[in-house]
Amino acid sequence: MIHVRNFNFNDATVWTIVRDGPRHRLGTVTGKSDASFTLRWDFSVPLRLEFDLLASVKCVTEELAVDPGDTLELQISVDPSQDPWCR
């Protein structure tokens, strides 16, 4: 389970990236709202979360150690351009 809290006014499209493989689209989180996504995860491999804000920045987290059954929370700040992992 991946919970996303979007504190930004823009809509965000959220993706997962496993190692250097292709990204997988989880869905969209409307501005100033929360959403939860279920991801089938049967193995212990690090993953990254990515979000693209509509008409704004794209951000990718560092690798996260994830095991089957884990729950992750991603918080999108009001001004993610100040976060070091956003470009």
PDB file of C-alpha atoms in Angstrom:
ATOM      1  CA  MET A   1       0.000   0.000   0.000  1.00  0.00           C
ATOM      2  CA  ILE A   2       1.259   3.477  -0.886  1.00  0.00           C
ATOM      3  CA  HIS A   3      -0.426   6.479   0.730  1.00  0.00           C
ATOM      4  CA  VAL A   4       0.164   9.853  -0.932  1.00  0.00           C
ATOM      5  CA  ARG A   5      -0.559  13.188   0.751  1.00  0.00           C
ATOM      6  CA  ASN A   6      -0.453  16.052  -1.717  1.00  0.00           C
ATOM      7  CA  PHE A   7      -0.066  19.404   0.068  1.00  0.00           C
ATOM      8  CA  ASN A   8       0.568  21.155  -3.268  1.00  0.00           C
ATOM      9  CA  PHE A   9      -2.216  22.864  -5.229  1.00  0.00           C
ATOM     10  CA  ASN A  10      -1.289  21.047  -8.472  1.00  0.00           C
ATOM     11  CA  ASP A  11      -2.375  17.523  -9.377  1.00  0.00           C
ATOM     12  CA  ALA A  12       0.406  14.929  -9.158  1.00  0.00           C
ATOM     13  CA  THR A  13       0.879  11.774 -11.218  1.00  0.00           C
ATOM     14  CA  VAL A  14       2.653   9.119  -9.120  1.00  0.00           C
ATOM     15  CA  TRP A  15       4.924   6.358 -10.469  1.00  0.00           C
ATOM     16  CA  THR A  16       7.067   3.531  -9.078  1.00  0.00           C
ATOM     17  CA  ILE A  17      10.491   2.649 -10.477  1.00  0.00           C
ATOM     18  CA  VAL A  18      12.136  -0.692  -9.686  1.00  0.00           C
ATOM     19  CA  ARG A  19      15.921  -0.482  -9.995  1.00  0.00           C
ATOM     20  CA  ASP A  20      16.727   0.758 -13.507  1.00  0.00           C
ATOM     21  CA  GLY A  21      13.604  -0.805 -15.000  1.00  0.00           C
ATOM     22  CA  PRO A  22      10.582   0.899 -16.503  1.00  0.00           C
ATOM     23  CA  ARG A  23       8.325   2.996 -14.332  1.00  0.00           C
ATOM     24  CA  HIS A  24       4.806   1.899 -13.423  1.00  0.00           C
ATOM     25  CA  ARG A  25       2.004   4.472 -13.156  1.00  0.00           C
ATOM     26  CA  LEU A  26       0.076   4.265  -9.889  1.00  0.00           C
ATOM     27  CA  GLY A  27      -2.376   7.091 -10.579  1.00  0.00           C
ATOM     28  CA  THR A  28      -3.134  10.757  -9.963  1.00  0.00           C
ATOM     29  CA  VAL A  29      -3.552  12.632  -6.699  1.00  0.00           C
ATOM     30  CA  THR A  30      -5.585  15.818  -6.931  1.00  0.00           C
ATOM     31  CA  GLY A  31      -4.075  18.963  -5.429  1.00  0.00           C
ATOM     32  CA  LYS A  32      -4.555  19.360  -1.655  1.00  0.00           C
ATOM     33  CA  SER A  33      -5.849  15.803  -1.215  1.00  0.00           C
ATOM     34  CA  ASP A  34      -4.808  12.261  -0.293  1.00  0.00           C
ATOM     35  CA  ALA A  35      -4.932   9.005  -2.229  1.00  0.00           C
ATOM     36  CA  SER A  36      -3.946   5.392  -1.617  1.00  0.00           C
ATOM     37  CA  PHE A  37      -2.665   2.912  -4.164  1.00  0.00           C
ATOM     38  CA  THR A  38      -2.120  -0.824  -3.963  1.00  0.00           C
ATOM     39  CA  LEU A  39       0.960  -2.268  -5.601  1.00  0.00           C
ATOM     40  CA  ARG A  40       1.465  -6.000  -5.992  1.00  0.00           C
ATOM     41  CA  TRP A  41       4.841  -6.617  -4.368  1.00  0.00           C
ATOM     42  CA  ASP A  42       6.049 -10.210  -4.011  1.00  0.00           C
ATOM     43  CA  PHE A  43       9.785  -9.656  -3.547  1.00  0.00           C
ATOM     44  CA  SER A  44      12.332  -7.658  -1.526  1.00  0.00           C
ATOM     45  CA  VAL A  45      13.850  -5.155  -3.943  1.00  0.00           C
ATOM     46  CA  PRO A  46      14.417  -1.426  -3.466  1.00  0.00           C
ATOM     47  CA  LEU A  47      12.146   0.944  -5.345  1.00  0.00           C
ATOM     48  CA  ARG A  48      11.855   4.656  -6.008  1.00  0.00           C
ATOM     49  CA  LEU A  49       8.724   6.779  -6.055  1.00  0.00           C
ATOM     50  CA  GLU A  50       8.360   9.508  -8.644  1.00  0.00           C
ATOM     51  CA  PHE A  51       5.769  12.232  -8.973  1.00  0.00           C
ATOM     52  CA  ASP A  52       5.182  14.786 -11.684  1.00  0.00           C
ATOM     53  CA  LEU A  53       3.291  17.906 -10.673  1.00  0.00           C
ATOM     54  CA  LEU A  54       1.076  19.375 -13.368  1.00  0.00           C
ATOM     55  CA  ALA A  55       2.909  22.350 -14.926  1.00  0.00           C
ATOM     56  CA  SER A  56       5.663  22.119 -12.319  1.00  0.00           C
ATOM     57  CA  VAL A  57       8.531  19.927 -11.088  1.00  0.00           C
ATOM     58  CA  LYS A  58       9.313  16.227 -11.346  1.00  0.00           C
ATOM     59  CA  CYS A  59      10.685  14.488  -8.241  1.00  0.00           C
ATOM     60  CA  VAL A  60      12.219  11.049  -7.654  1.00  0.00           C
ATOM     61  CA  THR A  61      12.952   9.679  -4.191  1.00  0.00           C
ATOM     62  CA  GLU A  62      16.081   7.843  -3.170  1.00  0.00           C
ATOM     63  CA  GLU A  63      15.829   4.048  -3.238  1.00  0.00           C
ATOM     64  CA  LEU A  64      13.540   2.716  -0.528  1.00  0.00           C
ATOM     65  CA  ALA A  65      13.963  -0.756   0.968  1.00  0.00           C
ATOM     66  CA  VAL A  66      10.551  -2.388   0.558  1.00  0.00           C
ATOM     67  CA  ASP A  67       9.376  -5.831   1.608  1.00  0.00           C
ATOM     68  CA  PRO A  68       6.058  -7.550   0.812  1.00  0.00           C
ATOM     69  CA  GLY A  69       3.299  -6.173   3.034  1.00  0.00           C
ATOM     70  CA  ASP A  70       5.026  -2.838   3.749  1.00  0.00           C
ATOM     71  CA  THR A  71       3.084   0.422   3.715  1.00  0.00           C
ATOM     72  CA  LEU A  72       4.738   3.571   2.363  1.00  0.00           C
ATOM     73  CA  GLU A  73       3.719   7.200   2.754  1.00  0.00           C
ATOM     74  CA  LEU A  74       4.754   9.874   0.280  1.00  0.00           C
ATOM     75  CA  GLN A  75       4.179  13.511   1.211  1.00  0.00           C
ATOM     76  CA  ILE A  76       4.289  16.098  -1.562  1.00  0.00           C
ATOM     77  CA  SER A  77       5.168  19.433  -0.027  1.00  0.00           C
ATOM     78  CA  VAL A  78       3.647  22.806  -0.836  1.00  0.00           C
ATOM     79  CA  ASP A  79       6.898  23.786  -2.605  1.00  0.00           C
ATOM     80  CA  PRO A  80       8.721  20.610  -3.679  1.00  0.00           C
ATOM     81  CA  SER A  81      11.168  22.609  -5.814  1.00  0.00           C
ATOM     82  CA  GLN A  82      13.002  23.228  -2.513  1.00  0.00           C
ATOM     83  CA  ASP A  83      13.454  19.479  -1.936  1.00  0.00           C
ATOM     84  CA  PRO A  84      16.917  18.234  -2.961  1.00  0.00           C
ATOM     85  CA  TRP A  85      15.539  15.267  -4.912  1.00  0.00           C
ATOM     86  CA  CYS A  86      13.325  17.386  -7.194  1.00  0.00           C
ATOM     87  CA  ARG A  87      14.342  18.919 -10.494  1.00  0.00           C
TER      88      ARG A  87
END
